[in-house]
PDB file of C-alpha atoms in Angstrom:
ATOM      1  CA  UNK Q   1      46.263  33.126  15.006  1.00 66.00           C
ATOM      2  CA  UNK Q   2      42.574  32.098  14.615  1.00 69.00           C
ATOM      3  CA  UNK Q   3      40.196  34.184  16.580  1.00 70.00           C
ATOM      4  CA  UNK Q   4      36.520  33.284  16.955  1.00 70.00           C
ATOM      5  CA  UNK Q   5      34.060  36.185  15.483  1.00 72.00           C
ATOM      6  CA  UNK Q   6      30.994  37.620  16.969  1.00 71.00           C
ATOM      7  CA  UNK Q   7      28.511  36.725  13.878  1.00 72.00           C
ATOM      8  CA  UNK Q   8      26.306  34.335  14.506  1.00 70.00           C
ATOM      9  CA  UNK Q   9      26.219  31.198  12.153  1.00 67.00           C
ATOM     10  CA  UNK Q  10      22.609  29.898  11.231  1.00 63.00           C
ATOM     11  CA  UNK Q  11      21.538  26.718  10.563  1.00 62.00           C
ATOM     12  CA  UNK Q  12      19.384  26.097   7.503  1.00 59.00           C
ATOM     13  CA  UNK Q  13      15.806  25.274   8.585  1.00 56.00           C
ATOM     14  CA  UNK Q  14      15.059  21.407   8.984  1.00 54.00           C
ATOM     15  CA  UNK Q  15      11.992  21.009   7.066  1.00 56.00           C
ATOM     16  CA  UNK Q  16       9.032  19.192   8.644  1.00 57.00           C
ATOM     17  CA  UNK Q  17       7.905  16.915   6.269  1.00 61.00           C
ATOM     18  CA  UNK Q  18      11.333  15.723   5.630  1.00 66.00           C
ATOM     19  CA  UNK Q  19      12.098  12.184   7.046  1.00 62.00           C
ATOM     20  CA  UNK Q  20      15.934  11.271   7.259  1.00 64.00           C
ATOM     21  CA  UNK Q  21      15.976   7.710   5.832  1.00 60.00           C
ATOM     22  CA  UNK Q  22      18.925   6.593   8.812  1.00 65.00           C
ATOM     23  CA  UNK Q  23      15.639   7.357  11.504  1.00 66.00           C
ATOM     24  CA  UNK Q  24      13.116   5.715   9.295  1.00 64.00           C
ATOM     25  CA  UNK Q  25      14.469   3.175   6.792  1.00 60.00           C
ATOM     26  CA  UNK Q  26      10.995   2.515   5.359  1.00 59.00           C
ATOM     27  CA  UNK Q  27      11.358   6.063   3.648  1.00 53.00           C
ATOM     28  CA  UNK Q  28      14.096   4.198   1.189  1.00 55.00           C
ATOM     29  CA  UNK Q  29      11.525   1.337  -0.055  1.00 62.00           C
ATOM     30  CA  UNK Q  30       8.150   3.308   0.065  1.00 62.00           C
ATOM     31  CA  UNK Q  31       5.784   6.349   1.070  1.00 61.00           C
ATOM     32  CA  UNK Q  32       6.064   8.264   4.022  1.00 58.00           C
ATOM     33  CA  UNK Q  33       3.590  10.690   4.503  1.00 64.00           C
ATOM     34  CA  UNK Q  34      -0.246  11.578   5.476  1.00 71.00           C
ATOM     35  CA  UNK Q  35      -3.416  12.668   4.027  1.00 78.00           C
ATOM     36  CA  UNK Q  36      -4.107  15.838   4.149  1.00 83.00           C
ATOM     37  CA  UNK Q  37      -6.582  15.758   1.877  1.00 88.00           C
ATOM     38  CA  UNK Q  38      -8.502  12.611   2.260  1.00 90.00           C
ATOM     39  CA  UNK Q  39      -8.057  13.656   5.961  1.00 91.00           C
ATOM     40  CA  UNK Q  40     -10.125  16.935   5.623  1.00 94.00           C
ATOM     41  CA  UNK Q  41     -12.531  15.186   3.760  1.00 95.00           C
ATOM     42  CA  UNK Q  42     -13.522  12.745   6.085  1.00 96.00           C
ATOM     43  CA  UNK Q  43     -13.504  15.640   8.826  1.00 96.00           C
ATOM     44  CA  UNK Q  44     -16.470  17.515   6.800  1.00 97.00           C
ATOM     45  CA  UNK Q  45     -18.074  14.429   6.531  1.00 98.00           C
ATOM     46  CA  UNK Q  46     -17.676  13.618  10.138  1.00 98.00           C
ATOM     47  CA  UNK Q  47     -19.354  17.054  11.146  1.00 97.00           C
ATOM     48  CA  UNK Q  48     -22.056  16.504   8.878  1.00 97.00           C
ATOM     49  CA  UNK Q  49     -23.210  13.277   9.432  1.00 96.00           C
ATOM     50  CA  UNK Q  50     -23.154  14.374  13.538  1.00 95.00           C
ATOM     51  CA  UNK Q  51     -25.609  17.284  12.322  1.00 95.00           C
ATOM     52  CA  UNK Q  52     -27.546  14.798  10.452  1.00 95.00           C
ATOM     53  CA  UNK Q  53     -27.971  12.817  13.449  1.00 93.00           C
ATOM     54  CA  UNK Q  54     -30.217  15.805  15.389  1.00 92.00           C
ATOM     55  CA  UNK Q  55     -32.437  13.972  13.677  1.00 91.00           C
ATOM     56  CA  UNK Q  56     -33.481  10.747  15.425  1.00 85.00           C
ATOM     57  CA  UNK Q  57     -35.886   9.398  18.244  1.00 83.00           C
ATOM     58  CA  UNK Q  58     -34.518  11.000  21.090  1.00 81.00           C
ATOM     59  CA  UNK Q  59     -36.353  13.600  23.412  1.00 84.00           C
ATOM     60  CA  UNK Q  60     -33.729  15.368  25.795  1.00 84.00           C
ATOM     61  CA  UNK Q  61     -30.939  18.339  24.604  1.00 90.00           C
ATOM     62  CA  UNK Q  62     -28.538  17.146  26.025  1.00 93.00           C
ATOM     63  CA  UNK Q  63     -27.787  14.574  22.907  1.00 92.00           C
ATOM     64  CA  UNK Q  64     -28.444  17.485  20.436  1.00 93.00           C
ATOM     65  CA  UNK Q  65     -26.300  20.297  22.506  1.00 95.00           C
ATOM     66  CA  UNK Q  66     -23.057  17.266  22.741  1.00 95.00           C
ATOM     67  CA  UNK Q  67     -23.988  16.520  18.887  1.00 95.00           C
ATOM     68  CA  UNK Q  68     -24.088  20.634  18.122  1.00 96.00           C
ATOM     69  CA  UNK Q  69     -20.732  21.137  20.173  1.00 97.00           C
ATOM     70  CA  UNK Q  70     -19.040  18.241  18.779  1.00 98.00           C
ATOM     71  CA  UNK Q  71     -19.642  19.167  15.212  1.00 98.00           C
ATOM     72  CA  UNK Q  72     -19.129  22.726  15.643  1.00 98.00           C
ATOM     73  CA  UNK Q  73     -15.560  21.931  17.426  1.00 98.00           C
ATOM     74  CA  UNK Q  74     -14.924  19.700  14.538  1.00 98.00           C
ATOM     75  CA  UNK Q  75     -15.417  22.721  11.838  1.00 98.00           C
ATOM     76  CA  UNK Q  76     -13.289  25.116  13.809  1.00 98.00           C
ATOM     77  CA  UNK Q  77     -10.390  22.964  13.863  1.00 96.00           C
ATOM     78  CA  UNK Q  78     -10.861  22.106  10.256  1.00 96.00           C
ATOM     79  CA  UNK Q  79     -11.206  25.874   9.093  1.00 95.00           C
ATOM     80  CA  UNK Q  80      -7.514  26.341  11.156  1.00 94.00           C
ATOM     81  CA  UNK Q  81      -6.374  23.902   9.350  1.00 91.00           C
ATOM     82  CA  UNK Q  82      -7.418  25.109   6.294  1.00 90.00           C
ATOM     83  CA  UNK Q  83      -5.699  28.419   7.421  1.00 89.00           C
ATOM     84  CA  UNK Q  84      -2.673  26.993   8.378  1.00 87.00           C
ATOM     85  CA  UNK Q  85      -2.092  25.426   4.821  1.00 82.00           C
ATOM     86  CA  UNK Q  86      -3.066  28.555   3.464  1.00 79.00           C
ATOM     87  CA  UNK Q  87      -0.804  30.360   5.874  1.00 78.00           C
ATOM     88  CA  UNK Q  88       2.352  28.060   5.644  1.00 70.00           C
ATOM     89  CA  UNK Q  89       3.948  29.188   2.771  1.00 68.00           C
ATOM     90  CA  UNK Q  90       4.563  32.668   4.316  1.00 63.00           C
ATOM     91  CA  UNK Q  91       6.524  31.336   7.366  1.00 57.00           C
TER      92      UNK Q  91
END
């Protein structure tokens, strides 16, 4: 007689970054991925070049406080980022 037991089986974790080559057959024949670095480099450079433009020919705040908040938004999503990556590995 086969009786069903009260532990719980657990799957093994799917990873994230995996890609199952049945859902996306271009995974066989090439790379699949992103850019995480290239990525975060273009952010920084993003945010700084929106600093850099405070400095122009035009007299009201409100293009300087949408330039400020824009870059400043920019920087806290790339230091979570950052934190995330740093972070991952503990999860």
């Amino acid at each position: 007689m086969i009786v069903a037991s009260k532990a719980v089986e657990k799957r093994g974790r799917v990873g994230v970054d995996t890609v199952d080559p049945r859902d996306e057959p271009s995974a066989e024949w090439g790379w699949h991925g992103s850019f995480p670095k290239a990525t975060r480099i273009a952010g920084w450079l993003s945010a700084i070049i929106l600093l850099v433009m405070l400095y122009g020919n035009h007299h009201g705040w409100t293009e300087n406080l949408w330039l400020i908040g824009l870059s400043l938004l920019m920087m806290f999503g790339l230091v979570l980022d950052i934190r995330k990556q740093r972070t991952a590995w503990r999860k």
